[in-house]
Amino acid sequence: MKALHRLAAAAAFLGAAGAAQAQDVNIIVVSHGQANDPFWSVVKNGVDAAAKDMGVNVDYRAPETFDMVVMSQLIDAAVNQEPDGLVVSIPDADALGPSIEKAVAAGIPVVSMNSGSDVSRTLGALLHVGQEEYDAGKAAGEKMAALGGSSAICINQEVGNVALDLRCQGFADGFGGASKVLPVSQDPSEVKAKVKAALESDDSVDTVMALGASTAGEPALAAAEEAGKGDDVMIGTFDLSSDFLKAIADGKAAFAIDQQQYLQGYLPVVFLANHAKFGLIPGGNVPSGPNLITKDKASQVVELSAQGIR
């Protein structure tokens, strides 16, 4: 009996030591998107869930606006804290590359997510979790062309963000017809006004591709209705929102491209936690998308989107 007590005590001690060791793992996430943004709130939900599941400390940081200077400063500050792992998005490799390389030179394991799949390895990151943005855009363009589109606008709320620029470029190449970029801000009211103006000034436009569901997709739907073209213009979007998914289910929108951003927040933390504790890491990039959500799938995803998971 005493031997059993000793074994139980030893197991409890080891369990407590393991828990303490896990809690000592510190990971910092620096993204270009704010946690209060509808898209990035899902990313952060994934980050938080992974921190809880893995029993590690994770700090999520982002500039207040799309600002590469501030983001590079946030990465530099993270490097100075010597975390056990660093997760970064890379919307602009020229601006952020030196800071990321500084992290790698300091021996900090780096995993990139969301944007930067084309430069991640060259900057020294272990791997990337996300989708190939050009390929996703091309698939969207091909789908719109197959649905009968001939003249399109691609709404870009962050011109200069390489990932979004690649989406519009891929869309234009896949679409094949007339296509132009409509630069906008993150303000939904501005997006609606500019899309409405574009539709009213050019009757040939029959296709609208948005690069974000809440920021551009939903305002585009409203703009088409206000312009009296709700039945004449096909509207698709990258990423998801519960309202846009309902529009797809109701036949008012064509489709949404799901890059599963929850996994973009969740998986890098899991990978870096396992790397810190056991030296484990996947051998290559992990594609989180694209997944095309059409009318037959939309209703299944609405509830999860409302919960901040899809």
Coordinates of C-alpha atoms in Angstrom, one line a residue:
M1 CA 0.0 0.0 0.0
K2 CA 2.8 2.4 0.9
A3 CA 4.3 1.7 -2.6
L4 CA 1.0 2.7 -4.2
H5 CA 1.0 5.9 -2.2
R6 CA 4.5 6.6 -3.3
L7 CA 3.7 6.0 -6.9
A8 CA 0.6 8.2 -6.7
A9 CA 2.6 11.0 -5.1
A10 CA 5.3 10.7 -7.7
A11 CA 2.6 10.8 -10.5
A12 CA 1.1 13.9 -8.9
F13 CA 4.5 15.6 -8.6
L14 CA 5.3 14.8 -12.3
G15 CA 1.9 16.0 -13.4
A16 CA 2.3 19.3 -11.5
A17 CA 5.8 19.7 -12.9
G18 CA 4.5 19.1 -16.4
A19 CA 1.8 21.7 -15.9
A20 CA 4.3 24.1 -14.6
Q21 CA 6.6 23.5 -17.5
A22 CA 3.7 24.0 -19.9
Q23 CA 2.7 27.3 -18.2
D24 CA 6.3 28.4 -18.6
V25 CA 6.0 28.3 -22.4
N26 CA 5.4 31.9 -23.7
I27 CA 4.3 32.5 -27.3
I28 CA 3.7 35.9 -28.8
V29 CA 1.3 36.5 -31.8
V30 CA 1.8 39.7 -33.9
S31 CA -0.8 40.2 -36.7
H32 CA -1.6 43.1 -38.9
G33 CA -5.3 42.6 -38.0
Q34 CA -7.0 43.9 -34.9
A35 CA -8.7 41.4 -32.6
N36 CA -11.9 43.5 -32.7
D37 CA -12.1 43.1 -36.5
P38 CA -14.8 40.4 -37.4
F39 CA -12.2 38.4 -39.3
W40 CA -9.4 38.7 -36.9
S41 CA -11.6 38.1 -33.9
V42 CA -12.0 34.5 -35.2
V43 CA -8.2 34.2 -35.5
K44 CA -7.8 35.3 -31.9
N45 CA -10.5 32.8 -30.8
G46 CA -8.3 30.2 -32.4
V47 CA -5.2 31.6 -30.6
D48 CA -7.1 31.6 -27.2
A49 CA -8.4 28.1 -27.7
A50 CA -4.9 26.7 -28.5
A51 CA -3.4 28.5 -25.5
K52 CA -6.0 26.8 -23.3
D53 CA -5.7 23.4 -24.9
M54 CA -1.9 23.4 -24.8
G55 CA -1.6 25.1 -21.4
V56 CA 0.7 27.8 -22.5
N57 CA 0.8 31.6 -22.2
V58 CA 0.0 33.5 -25.4
D59 CA 0.0 37.3 -26.0
Y60 CA -1.9 38.6 -29.1
R61 CA -0.7 42.0 -30.4
A62 CA -1.6 44.1 -33.4
P63 CA -1.4 47.7 -34.6
E64 CA -4.5 49.9 -34.2
T65 CA -4.7 50.3 -37.9
F66 CA -3.0 48.7 -40.9
D67 CA 0.5 50.1 -40.2
M68 CA 3.6 48.2 -41.1
V69 CA 6.0 50.5 -39.2
V70 CA 4.1 49.9 -36.0
M71 CA 3.8 46.2 -36.7
S72 CA 7.6 45.9 -37.2
Q73 CA 8.0 47.7 -33.9
L74 CA 5.7 45.2 -32.3
I75 CA 7.8 42.3 -33.7
D76 CA 11.0 43.9 -32.4
A77 CA 9.5 44.4 -29.0
A78 CA 8.4 40.7 -29.0
V79 CA 12.0 39.6 -29.9
N80 CA 13.3 41.6 -26.9
Q81 CA 11.1 39.5 -24.6
E82 CA 12.7 36.3 -25.9
P83 CA 9.5 34.2 -26.2
D84 CA 9.5 30.5 -26.8
G85 CA 7.8 31.1 -30.2
L86 CA 6.6 33.9 -32.4
V87 CA 3.6 33.8 -34.8
V88 CA 3.4 36.6 -37.4
S89 CA 1.4 37.5 -40.4
I90 CA 3.4 38.9 -43.3
P91 CA 1.3 41.3 -45.4
D92 CA 4.5 43.2 -46.5
A93 CA 7.8 41.3 -46.6
D94 CA 9.8 44.4 -47.4
A95 CA 8.6 46.2 -44.3
L96 CA 8.5 43.3 -41.9
G97 CA 11.3 41.1 -43.2
P98 CA 14.2 42.6 -41.2
S99 CA 12.3 42.3 -37.9
I100 CA 11.3 38.7 -38.7
E101 CA 14.9 37.8 -39.6
K102 CA 16.0 39.4 -36.3
A103 CA 13.7 37.0 -34.5
V104 CA 15.2 34.1 -36.3
A105 CA 18.7 35.2 -35.7
A106 CA 17.9 35.4 -32.0
G107 CA 17.0 31.8 -32.0
I108 CA 13.2 32.3 -31.7
P109 CA 11.1 29.8 -33.6
V110 CA 8.8 31.6 -36.0
V111 CA 5.6 30.4 -37.7
S112 CA 3.8 32.7 -40.2
M113 CA 0.1 32.7 -40.7
N114 CA -2.6 34.2 -42.9
S115 CA -0.4 36.2 -45.3
G116 CA 3.2 35.6 -46.5
S117 CA 3.2 32.1 -47.7
D118 CA 5.4 33.1 -50.7
V119 CA 8.1 34.6 -48.5
S120 CA 7.8 32.8 -45.2
R121 CA 10.6 30.3 -45.7
T122 CA 13.0 32.8 -47.2
L123 CA 12.7 34.9 -44.0
G124 CA 13.5 31.9 -41.9
A125 CA 10.0 30.9 -40.6
L126 CA 9.6 27.2 -39.9
L127 CA 6.3 27.0 -41.8
H128 CA 3.2 28.9 -42.9
V129 CA -0.5 28.3 -42.0
G130 CA -2.8 29.8 -44.5
Q131 CA -4.0 29.7 -48.1
E132 CA -2.3 30.6 -51.4
E133 CA -3.9 33.9 -52.1
Y134 CA -3.3 34.1 -55.8
D135 CA -4.7 30.6 -56.4
A136 CA -7.7 31.3 -54.2
G137 CA -8.4 34.5 -56.2
K138 CA -8.0 32.6 -59.5
A139 CA -10.5 29.9 -58.3
A140 CA -13.0 32.7 -57.4
G141 CA -12.5 34.3 -60.8
E142 CA -13.0 31.0 -62.7
K143 CA -16.2 30.4 -60.6
M144 CA -17.6 33.8 -61.4
A145 CA -16.8 33.3 -65.1
A146 CA -18.5 29.9 -65.1
L147 CA -21.6 31.6 -63.6
G148 CA -21.8 34.0 -66.5
G149 CA -19.9 37.0 -65.3
S150 CA -18.3 39.2 -68.0
S151 CA -17.3 42.5 -66.2
A152 CA -16.2 42.7 -62.6
I153 CA -14.9 44.9 -59.9
C154 CA -12.6 43.6 -57.1
I155 CA -13.0 45.6 -53.8
N156 CA -9.7 46.0 -52.1
Q157 CA -9.8 47.5 -48.6
E158 CA -6.1 47.3 -48.0
V159 CA -4.3 48.2 -51.2
G160 CA -0.6 47.4 -50.6
N161 CA -1.4 44.4 -48.5
V162 CA 0.3 41.8 -50.7
A163 CA -2.1 39.0 -49.8
L164 CA -5.1 41.1 -50.9
D165 CA -3.4 42.4 -54.0
L166 CA -2.7 38.8 -55.0
R167 CA -6.4 37.9 -54.5
C168 CA -7.4 40.6 -57.0
Q169 CA -4.7 39.7 -59.4
G170 CA -5.6 36.0 -59.2
F171 CA -9.3 36.9 -59.6
A172 CA -8.7 38.9 -62.7
D173 CA -6.6 36.1 -64.3
G174 CA -9.2 33.5 -63.5
F175 CA -12.1 35.7 -64.5
G176 CA -10.8 36.4 -68.0
G177 CA -13.2 39.2 -68.7
A178 CA -13.0 42.9 -67.9
S179 CA -11.9 43.4 -64.3
K180 CA -10.7 46.4 -62.3
V181 CA -9.7 47.0 -58.7
L182 CA -11.9 49.3 -56.5
P183 CA -9.7 50.7 -53.7
V184 CA -11.7 51.4 -50.5
S185 CA -11.0 51.8 -46.7
Q186 CA -12.2 49.6 -43.9
D187 CA -15.3 51.8 -43.4
P188 CA -18.4 49.8 -44.5
S189 CA -20.3 53.0 -45.3
E190 CA -17.6 54.1 -47.6
V191 CA -17.5 50.7 -49.2
K192 CA -21.2 50.8 -49.9
A193 CA -21.1 54.3 -51.3
K194 CA -18.2 53.5 -53.7
V195 CA -19.6 50.2 -54.9
K196 CA -23.0 51.8 -55.5
A197 CA -21.3 54.6 -57.5
A198 CA -19.3 52.0 -59.5
L199 CA -22.5 50.1 -60.3
E200 CA -24.5 53.2 -61.3
S201 CA -21.7 54.6 -63.4
D202 CA -21.0 51.4 -65.4
D203 CA -24.0 49.3 -66.5
S204 CA -21.7 46.6 -67.8
V205 CA -20.6 45.5 -64.3
D206 CA -22.3 42.3 -63.5
T207 CA -19.8 40.8 -61.0
V208 CA -18.5 42.1 -57.7
M209 CA -15.7 40.3 -55.8
A210 CA -15.2 41.4 -52.2
L211 CA -12.1 40.6 -50.2
G212 CA -13.8 40.5 -46.8
A213 CA -17.3 39.5 -45.9
S214 CA -18.1 42.0 -43.2
T215 CA -16.0 44.9 -44.4
A216 CA -16.9 44.6 -48.1
G217 CA -19.2 41.7 -48.9
E218 CA -22.2 42.9 -46.9
P219 CA -21.8 46.6 -47.9
A220 CA -21.6 45.4 -51.5
L221 CA -24.9 43.5 -51.2
A222 CA -26.5 46.7 -49.7
A223 CA -25.1 48.8 -52.5
A224 CA -26.5 46.5 -55.2
E225 CA -29.9 46.7 -53.6
E226 CA -29.8 50.5 -53.3
A227 CA -28.7 50.8 -56.9
G228 CA -31.6 48.6 -58.0
K229 CA -29.3 45.9 -59.3
G230 CA -29.7 43.3 -56.6
D231 CA -30.9 40.7 -59.1
D232 CA -28.5 41.6 -61.9
V233 CA -25.1 41.6 -60.1
M234 CA -23.3 38.5 -58.8
I235 CA -21.5 39.1 -55.5
G236 CA -18.9 36.8 -53.9
T237 CA -16.5 37.4 -51.1
F238 CA -13.4 36.0 -49.4
D239 CA -14.0 35.0 -45.8
L240 CA -17.3 34.6 -43.9
S241 CA -19.9 36.4 -41.8
S242 CA -23.2 35.0 -40.6
D243 CA -25.1 37.7 -42.6
F244 CA -23.3 37.0 -45.9
L245 CA -23.7 33.3 -45.4
K246 CA -27.5 33.9 -45.0
A247 CA -27.4 35.9 -48.2
I248 CA -25.8 32.9 -50.0
A249 CA -28.4 30.5 -48.5
D250 CA -31.1 32.8 -49.7
G251 CA -29.7 33.0 -53.2
K252 CA -28.8 36.7 -52.9
A253 CA -25.0 36.1 -53.1
A254 CA -22.9 33.7 -55.1
F255 CA -20.4 32.2 -52.7
A256 CA -17.8 32.9 -50.0
I257 CA -14.2 31.6 -49.9
D258 CA -13.4 30.2 -46.5
Q259 CA -9.7 30.2 -45.5
Q260 CA -10.6 28.8 -42.0
Q261 CA -8.9 31.6 -40.1
Y262 CA -9.7 29.9 -36.8
L263 CA -7.1 27.3 -37.8
Q264 CA -4.7 30.1 -38.7
G265 CA -4.8 31.2 -35.1
Y266 CA -5.0 27.8 -33.5
L267 CA -2.5 25.7 -35.3
P268 CA 0.6 27.9 -35.1
V269 CA 0.2 28.1 -31.3
V270 CA -0.2 24.3 -31.1
F271 CA 2.9 23.8 -33.3
L272 CA 5.1 26.2 -31.4
A273 CA 3.9 24.8 -28.0
N274 CA 4.9 21.2 -29.1
H275 CA 8.2 22.6 -30.5
A276 CA 9.0 24.2 -27.2
K277 CA 8.1 21.2 -25.2
F278 CA 9.2 18.3 -27.4
G279 CA 11.1 19.7 -30.4
L280 CA 8.3 18.7 -32.8
I281 CA 7.3 20.7 -35.8
P282 CA 5.5 19.8 -39.1
G283 CA 7.8 19.4 -42.1
G284 CA 6.0 21.9 -44.4
N285 CA 3.3 24.5 -44.8
V286 CA -0.3 23.8 -43.8
P287 CA -3.0 25.0 -46.2
S288 CA -6.0 26.2 -44.3
G289 CA -8.0 27.0 -47.4
P290 CA -9.5 27.8 -49.8
N291 CA -12.9 26.2 -49.3
L292 CA -15.7 27.4 -51.5
I293 CA -19.0 27.9 -49.6
T294 CA -22.0 27.9 -52.0
K295 CA -25.7 27.8 -51.4
D296 CA -25.8 24.1 -50.6
K297 CA -23.2 24.5 -47.8
A298 CA -24.0 28.0 -46.4
S299 CA -26.7 27.2 -44.0
Q300 CA -24.5 24.6 -42.3
V301 CA -21.8 27.2 -41.6
V302 CA -24.0 30.1 -40.4
E303 CA -24.2 29.0 -36.7
L304 CA -20.4 28.4 -36.5
S305 CA -19.8 31.8 -38.0
A306 CA -22.0 33.4 -35.4
Q307 CA -20.0 31.6 -32.7
G308 CA -16.7 33.0 -34.0
I309 CA -15.4 29.7 -35.3
R310 CA -16.0 30.0 -39.1

